[in-house]
Amino acid sequence: AKAMWPKSHLGTVIRCFTASSHACSEDSWFKSLFVRKVDPRKDAHANLLTKNEESNLYKIQFHNVKPECLDAYNKLCEDVLPTIHADKYYPCELVGTWNTWYGEQDQAVHLWRYRGGYPALTEVMNKLRQNKEFTAYRKERGKMLLSRRNQLLLEFSFWNEPVPREGPNIYELRSYQLRPGTMIEWGNYWARGIRHRQRNKEAVGGFFSQIGDLYMVHHLWAYEDLQSREETRNGAWHQEGWHEAVYYTVPLIQHMESRIMIPLKASPLQ
């Protein structure tokens, strides 16, 4: 004999099944908002995000200077750093050197590029140990500093490589501390989003850390002045797709910081 469901029970089952299916659908839709579109290959994040064919390594230095010594510190750097930059004996280039204008005060920021990666960095360090002028520079510099720190960086493949530019410009260094494990996701969204920030040629370079503070991203921008910065940033919101890049990357950030910087006379980025 066929089993018969009482109509009241059958109605309850149908309602429960419908509610359950609807809940599952909603749950699946909700979860889909947070699915990470990462590259499925099993490879180091650095290999997936950087320009492998160029093997450029960058070093960023943050020097906190005694307020009364800042002018003397700048003069010392302008005397020594360009000589290293121009000497082909050292496989490195001074990308830019700045003082922080807004942000952490009495601070100098230097960005170096080593063409050839870690071997080039090691070669430069070994050669500079034998350079008496540089040794004297470091000794004199040490008298002027309160603290210093550095990071080794790689550049994102979808950003411009920093090249010298004429001024006058101000520079903004925006630094993002990401949640561990989200670097690929950040790269996925910014690879599409960066095209919305190229109209005024404001994008200088984008980097992510390898040694030092990890899961750290630095974006370097150039503007004519603070008003130009405001207009350029506001203009990006009128471009289709920019809001999406912001919407999906903001949750990846643990901490962020902005510095407005003024280039020193010796900086290739003016």
mmCIF file of C-alpha atoms in Angstrom:
data_model
loop_
_atom_site.group_PDB
_atom_site.id
_atom_site.type_symbol
_atom_site.label_atom_id
_atom_site.label_comp_id
_atom_site.label_asym_id
_atom_site.label_seq_id
_atom_site.Cartn_x
_atom_site.Cartn_y
_atom_site.Cartn_z
ATOM 1 C CA ALA A 1 0.000 0.000 0.000
ATOM 2 C CA LYS A 2 1.202 3.477 -0.791
ATOM 3 C CA ALA A 3 2.038 5.641 2.181
ATOM 4 C CA MET A 4 -0.202 8.675 2.312
ATOM 5 C CA TRP A 5 0.811 11.985 3.891
ATOM 6 C CA PRO A 6 -1.921 13.850 5.706
ATOM 7 C CA LYS A 7 -2.526 17.119 3.891
ATOM 8 C CA SER A 8 -1.536 19.134 6.939
ATOM 9 C CA HIS A 9 1.813 17.315 7.195
ATOM 10 C CA LEU A 10 2.427 17.590 3.468
ATOM 11 C CA GLY A 11 1.894 21.339 3.552
ATOM 12 C CA THR A 12 4.346 21.644 6.439
ATOM 13 C CA VAL A 13 7.016 19.626 4.569
ATOM 14 C CA ILE A 14 6.600 21.720 1.428
ATOM 15 C CA ARG A 15 6.859 24.945 3.416
ATOM 16 C CA CYS A 16 9.974 23.724 5.254
ATOM 17 C CA PHE A 17 11.594 22.536 2.033
ATOM 18 C CA THR A 18 10.837 25.853 0.326
ATOM 19 C CA ALA A 19 12.166 27.860 3.282
ATOM 20 C CA SER A 20 15.254 25.664 3.481
ATOM 21 C CA SER A 21 15.949 26.026 -0.240
ATOM 22 C CA HIS A 22 15.446 29.777 -0.014
ATOM 23 C CA ALA A 23 17.800 29.992 2.998
ATOM 24 C CA CYS A 24 20.426 27.925 1.209
ATOM 25 C CA SER A 25 20.123 30.134 -1.840
ATOM 26 C CA GLU A 26 20.505 33.259 0.260
ATOM 27 C CA ASP A 27 23.414 31.707 2.149
ATOM 28 C CA SER A 28 25.145 30.744 -1.092
ATOM 29 C CA TRP A 29 24.611 34.229 -2.498
ATOM 30 C CA PHE A 30 25.954 35.796 0.688
ATOM 31 C CA LYS A 31 29.021 33.560 0.725
ATOM 32 C CA SER A 32 29.686 34.297 -2.945
ATOM 33 C CA LEU A 33 30.453 37.892 -2.015
ATOM 34 C CA PHE A 34 33.513 36.709 -0.134
ATOM 35 C CA VAL A 35 34.881 34.085 -2.522
ATOM 36 C CA ARG A 36 38.505 34.879 -3.250
ATOM 37 C CA LYS A 37 39.457 34.713 -6.899
ATOM 38 C CA VAL A 38 43.051 33.628 -6.442
ATOM 39 C CA ASP A 39 45.426 32.069 -8.891
ATOM 40 C CA PRO A 40 45.111 28.292 -8.376
ATOM 41 C CA ARG A 41 48.748 27.588 -9.177
ATOM 42 C CA LYS A 42 50.914 26.465 -6.318
ATOM 43 C CA ASP A 43 53.588 29.133 -6.389
ATOM 44 C CA ALA A 44 55.056 31.824 -4.150
ATOM 45 C CA HIS A 45 52.956 34.983 -4.039
ATOM 46 C CA ALA A 46 55.953 37.033 -5.132
ATOM 47 C CA ASN A 47 56.252 35.006 -8.343
ATOM 48 C CA LEU A 48 52.579 35.584 -9.140
ATOM 49 C CA LEU A 49 52.576 39.331 -8.492
ATOM 50 C CA THR A 50 55.909 40.711 -9.647
ATOM 51 C CA LYS A 51 57.745 41.254 -12.932
ATOM 52 C CA ASN A 52 59.756 38.047 -13.023
ATOM 53 C CA GLU A 53 61.670 38.937 -16.152
ATOM 54 C CA GLU A 54 63.245 42.037 -14.594
ATOM 55 C CA SER A 55 64.185 40.833 -11.093
ATOM 56 C CA ASN A 56 64.259 44.326 -9.616
ATOM 57 C CA LEU A 57 64.561 44.578 -5.857
ATOM 58 C CA TYR A 58 63.762 47.776 -3.985
ATOM 59 C CA LYS A 59 64.799 49.031 -0.573
ATOM 60 C CA ILE A 60 62.829 51.727 1.216
ATOM 61 C CA GLN A 61 64.442 53.495 4.170
ATOM 62 C CA PHE A 62 62.698 55.551 6.838
ATOM 63 C CA HIS A 63 65.032 57.787 8.866
ATOM 64 C CA ASN A 64 63.671 59.763 11.812
ATOM 65 C CA VAL A 65 65.983 62.740 12.185
ATOM 66 C CA LYS A 66 66.621 64.947 15.189
ATOM 67 C CA PRO A 67 64.631 68.126 14.420
ATOM 68 C CA GLU A 68 67.633 70.399 14.853
ATOM 69 C CA CYS A 69 69.694 68.254 12.454
ATOM 70 C CA LEU A 70 67.324 67.964 9.489
ATOM 71 C CA ASP A 71 69.003 70.607 7.313
ATOM 72 C CA ALA A 72 72.451 69.168 7.961
ATOM 73 C CA TYR A 73 71.147 65.657 7.300
ATOM 74 C CA ASN A 74 69.655 66.717 3.960
ATOM 75 C CA LYS A 75 72.912 68.391 2.947
ATOM 76 C CA LEU A 76 74.878 65.260 3.850
ATOM 77 C CA CYS A 77 72.556 63.049 1.787
ATOM 78 C CA GLU A 78 72.684 65.391 -1.193
ATOM 79 C CA ASP A 79 76.491 65.259 -1.128
ATOM 80 C CA VAL A 80 76.832 61.454 -0.933
ATOM 81 C CA LEU A 81 73.797 59.609 -2.317
ATOM 82 C CA PRO A 82 73.978 60.983 -5.901
ATOM 83 C CA THR A 83 77.597 59.829 -6.215
ATOM 84 C CA ILE A 84 76.554 56.235 -5.465
ATOM 85 C CA HIS A 85 73.615 56.560 -7.855
ATOM 86 C CA ALA A 86 75.843 57.777 -10.702
ATOM 87 C CA ASP A 87 78.684 55.291 -10.178
ATOM 88 C CA LYS A 88 78.221 52.236 -12.452
ATOM 89 C CA TYR A 89 80.471 50.314 -10.066
ATOM 90 C CA TYR A 90 77.398 49.916 -7.867
ATOM 91 C CA PRO A 91 74.428 48.048 -9.446
ATOM 92 C CA CYS A 92 71.848 50.274 -7.763
ATOM 93 C CA GLU A 93 69.879 53.420 -8.480
ATOM 94 C CA LEU A 94 68.432 56.094 -6.241
ATOM 95 C CA VAL A 95 64.770 56.183 -7.262
ATOM 96 C CA GLY A 96 63.798 59.033 -4.969
ATOM 97 C CA THR A 97 64.642 60.797 -1.722
ATOM 98 C CA TRP A 98 62.198 62.937 0.243
ATOM 99 C CA ASN A 99 61.343 64.680 3.480
ATOM 100 C CA THR A 100 57.913 64.013 4.956
ATOM 101 C CA TRP A 101 55.796 67.155 4.823
ATOM 102 C CA TYR A 102 52.555 65.799 6.293
ATOM 103 C CA GLY A 103 52.630 62.622 8.346
ATOM 104 C CA GLU A 104 55.530 61.682 10.582
ATOM 105 C CA GLN A 105 57.576 64.848 10.985
ATOM 106 C CA ASP A 106 61.354 65.289 10.622
ATOM 107 C CA GLN A 107 61.531 62.107 8.594
ATOM 108 C CA ALA A 108 63.514 61.241 5.475
ATOM 109 C CA VAL A 109 62.436 58.538 3.031
ATOM 110 C CA HIS A 110 64.819 56.999 0.496
ATOM 111 C CA LEU A 111 63.897 54.494 -2.224
ATOM 112 C CA TRP A 112 66.620 52.438 -3.968
ATOM 113 C CA ARG A 113 66.397 49.989 -6.861
ATOM 114 C CA TYR A 114 68.750 47.011 -7.302
ATOM 115 C CA ARG A 115 68.682 45.636 -10.839
ATOM 116 C CA GLY A 116 69.496 41.960 -10.483
ATOM 117 C CA GLY A 117 67.699 41.324 -7.212
ATOM 118 C CA TYR A 118 69.350 39.993 -4.065
ATOM 119 C CA PRO A 119 72.767 39.350 -5.666
ATOM 120 C CA ALA A 120 72.918 43.030 -6.683
ATOM 121 C CA LEU A 121 71.969 44.110 -3.159
ATOM 122 C CA THR A 122 74.688 41.913 -1.652
ATOM 123 C CA GLU A 123 77.253 43.232 -4.131
ATOM 124 C CA VAL A 124 76.427 46.852 -3.292
ATOM 125 C CA MET A 125 76.592 46.245 0.449
ATOM 126 C CA ASN A 126 79.977 44.509 0.174
ATOM 127 C CA LYS A 127 81.417 47.281 -1.979
ATOM 128 C CA LEU A 128 80.102 50.076 0.241
ATOM 129 C CA ARG A 129 81.859 48.528 3.247
ATOM 130 C CA GLN A 130 85.109 49.278 1.444
ATOM 131 C CA ASN A 131 84.084 52.832 0.569
ATOM 132 C CA LYS A 132 85.703 55.211 3.070
ATOM 133 C CA GLU A 133 83.513 58.134 2.021
ATOM 134 C CA PHE A 134 80.360 56.099 2.628
ATOM 135 C CA THR A 135 81.689 54.841 5.969
ATOM 136 C CA ALA A 136 82.279 58.440 7.049
ATOM 137 C CA TYR A 137 78.816 59.379 5.816
ATOM 138 C CA ARG A 138 77.179 56.638 7.907
ATOM 139 C CA LYS A 139 79.146 57.678 10.998
ATOM 140 C CA GLU A 140 78.136 61.327 10.617
ATOM 141 C CA ARG A 141 74.567 60.373 9.775
ATOM 142 C CA GLY A 142 74.282 58.271 12.917
ATOM 143 C CA LYS A 143 74.804 61.377 15.053
ATOM 144 C CA MET A 144 71.709 62.965 13.504
ATOM 145 C CA LEU A 145 69.192 60.114 13.720
ATOM 146 C CA LEU A 146 66.667 59.159 16.368
ATOM 147 C CA SER A 147 65.763 55.859 14.682
ATOM 148 C CA ARG A 148 65.756 54.159 11.309
ATOM 149 C CA ARG A 149 64.146 51.157 9.653
ATOM 150 C CA ASN A 150 63.949 49.659 6.190
ATOM 151 C CA GLN A 151 62.080 47.121 4.088
ATOM 152 C CA LEU A 152 62.966 45.111 1.002
ATOM 153 C CA LEU A 153 60.268 45.308 -1.662
ATOM 154 C CA LEU A 154 59.240 43.881 -5.006
ATOM 155 C CA GLU A 155 57.168 45.801 -7.541
ATOM 156 C CA PHE A 156 53.712 44.784 -8.694
ATOM 157 C CA SER A 157 53.672 43.660 -12.314
ATOM 158 C CA PHE A 158 50.678 45.867 -13.176
ATOM 159 C CA TRP A 159 52.203 49.122 -11.863
ATOM 160 C CA ASN A 160 54.532 51.495 -13.675
ATOM 161 C CA GLU A 161 58.244 51.175 -13.006
ATOM 162 C CA PRO A 162 59.337 54.432 -11.324
ATOM 163 C CA VAL A 163 61.279 56.625 -13.731
ATOM 164 C CA PRO A 164 62.751 60.099 -13.174
ATOM 165 C CA ARG A 165 60.286 62.926 -13.659
ATOM 166 C CA GLU A 166 60.543 66.674 -13.712
ATOM 167 C CA GLY A 167 58.946 68.806 -11.054
ATOM 168 C CA PRO A 168 57.867 70.483 -9.071
ATOM 169 C CA ASN A 169 55.670 67.765 -7.606
ATOM 170 C CA ILE A 170 54.576 66.580 -4.224
ATOM 171 C CA TYR A 171 54.523 62.834 -3.579
ATOM 172 C CA GLU A 172 52.147 60.733 -1.567
ATOM 173 C CA LEU A 173 53.273 57.412 -0.121
ATOM 174 C CA ARG A 174 50.224 55.398 0.900
ATOM 175 C CA SER A 175 51.167 52.366 3.010
ATOM 176 C CA TYR A 176 48.769 49.504 3.705
ATOM 177 C CA GLN A 177 49.201 46.733 6.258
ATOM 178 C CA LEU A 178 47.140 43.850 4.850
ATOM 179 C CA ARG A 179 45.630 40.906 6.635
ATOM 180 C CA PRO A 180 47.921 37.852 6.235
ATOM 181 C CA GLY A 181 46.952 35.735 3.262
ATOM 182 C CA THR A 182 45.270 38.506 1.253
ATOM 183 C CA MET A 183 48.114 39.754 -0.972
ATOM 184 C CA ILE A 184 46.959 37.814 -4.060
ATOM 185 C CA GLU A 185 43.412 39.091 -3.614
ATOM 186 C CA TRP A 186 44.735 42.655 -3.317
ATOM 187 C CA GLY A 187 46.703 42.192 -6.523
ATOM 188 C CA ASN A 188 43.685 40.786 -8.376
ATOM 189 C CA TYR A 189 41.573 43.871 -7.677
ATOM 190 C CA TRP A 190 44.314 46.489 -8.094
ATOM 191 C CA ALA A 191 45.398 44.993 -11.434
ATOM 192 C CA ARG A 192 41.996 46.135 -12.700
ATOM 193 C CA GLY A 193 41.678 49.240 -10.547
ATOM 194 C CA ILE A 194 45.000 50.892 -11.424
ATOM 195 C CA ARG A 195 43.764 51.867 -14.900
ATOM 196 C CA HIS A 196 41.378 54.309 -13.238
ATOM 197 C CA ARG A 197 44.327 56.157 -11.663
ATOM 198 C CA GLN A 198 46.472 56.799 -14.755
ATOM 199 C CA ARG A 199 44.721 59.731 -16.435
ATOM 200 C CA ASN A 200 46.911 62.426 -14.870
ATOM 201 C CA LYS A 201 50.027 60.231 -14.806
ATOM 202 C CA GLU A 202 49.878 60.299 -11.028
ATOM 203 C CA ALA A 203 50.832 56.627 -10.523
ATOM 204 C CA VAL A 204 54.573 56.359 -9.847
ATOM 205 C CA GLY A 205 55.075 52.863 -8.419
ATOM 206 C CA GLY A 206 53.486 50.035 -6.448
ATOM 207 C CA PHE A 207 55.414 47.670 -4.170
ATOM 208 C CA PHE A 208 54.916 44.885 -1.648
ATOM 209 C CA SER A 209 57.272 43.829 1.134
ATOM 210 C CA GLN A 210 59.507 40.776 1.217
ATOM 211 C CA ILE A 211 61.626 41.514 4.294
ATOM 212 C CA GLY A 212 60.716 43.821 7.159
ATOM 213 C CA ASP A 213 57.048 44.426 7.946
ATOM 214 C CA LEU A 214 55.295 41.663 5.994
ATOM 215 C CA TYR A 215 52.045 41.946 4.031
ATOM 216 C CA MET A 216 52.879 45.619 3.592
ATOM 217 C CA VAL A 217 51.951 47.451 0.385
ATOM 218 C CA HIS A 218 53.259 50.858 -0.701
ATOM 219 C CA HIS A 219 51.682 52.947 -3.458
ATOM 220 C CA LEU A 220 53.623 56.024 -4.603
ATOM 221 C CA TRP A 221 51.751 58.887 -6.312
ATOM 222 C CA ALA A 222 52.818 62.261 -7.732
ATOM 223 C CA TYR A 223 50.710 65.437 -7.860
ATOM 224 C CA GLU A 224 51.327 69.060 -8.726
ATOM 225 C CA ASP A 225 50.039 70.173 -5.328
ATOM 226 C CA LEU A 226 47.510 69.269 -2.658
ATOM 227 C CA GLN A 227 44.600 70.742 -4.620
ATOM 228 C CA SER A 228 45.564 68.670 -7.663
ATOM 229 C CA ARG A 229 45.675 65.610 -5.434
ATOM 230 C CA GLU A 230 42.155 66.310 -4.175
ATOM 231 C CA GLU A 231 40.746 66.821 -7.672
ATOM 232 C CA THR A 232 42.479 63.742 -9.098
ATOM 233 C CA ARG A 233 41.315 61.462 -6.311
ATOM 234 C CA ASN A 234 37.745 62.770 -6.505
ATOM 235 C CA GLY A 235 37.763 62.339 -10.269
ATOM 236 C CA ALA A 236 38.517 58.621 -9.947
ATOM 237 C CA TRP A 237 35.084 58.062 -8.377
ATOM 238 C CA HIS A 238 33.414 59.140 -11.611
ATOM 239 C CA GLN A 239 35.071 56.301 -13.530
ATOM 240 C CA GLU A 240 33.154 53.063 -13.859
ATOM 241 C CA GLY A 241 34.836 50.288 -11.876
ATOM 242 C CA TRP A 242 36.874 52.354 -9.392
ATOM 243 C CA HIS A 243 34.296 51.992 -6.614
ATOM 244 C CA GLU A 244 34.469 48.211 -7.016
ATOM 245 C CA ALA A 245 38.237 48.170 -6.494
ATOM 246 C CA VAL A 246 37.840 50.197 -3.306
ATOM 247 C CA TYR A 247 34.852 48.176 -2.068
ATOM 248 C CA TYR A 248 36.668 44.846 -2.290
ATOM 249 C CA THR A 249 40.125 45.938 -1.078
ATOM 250 C CA VAL A 250 39.184 47.988 1.997
ATOM 251 C CA PRO A 251 38.228 44.840 4.009
ATOM 252 C CA LEU A 252 41.712 43.436 3.345
ATOM 253 C CA ILE A 253 43.419 46.294 5.222
ATOM 254 C CA GLN A 254 44.424 46.146 8.887
ATOM 255 C CA HIS A 255 46.070 49.575 8.987
ATOM 256 C CA MET A 256 46.862 52.331 6.491
ATOM 257 C CA GLU A 257 48.963 55.470 6.503
ATOM 258 C CA SER A 258 49.519 58.404 4.167
ATOM 259 C CA ARG A 259 52.636 60.579 3.891
ATOM 260 C CA ILE A 260 52.900 63.715 1.793
ATOM 261 C CA MET A 261 56.560 64.140 0.844
ATOM 262 C CA ILE A 262 58.737 66.825 -0.727
ATOM 263 C CA PRO A 263 61.675 65.642 -2.882
ATOM 264 C CA LEU A 264 65.199 66.706 -2.033
ATOM 265 C CA LYS A 265 67.256 68.449 -4.712
ATOM 266 C CA ALA A 266 69.167 65.228 -5.412
ATOM 267 C CA SER A 267 66.042 63.146 -6.024
ATOM 268 C CA PRO A 268 65.520 61.794 -9.569
ATOM 269 C CA LEU A 269 61.792 62.077 -8.838
ATOM 270 C CA GLN A 270 61.168 65.807 -8.652
#
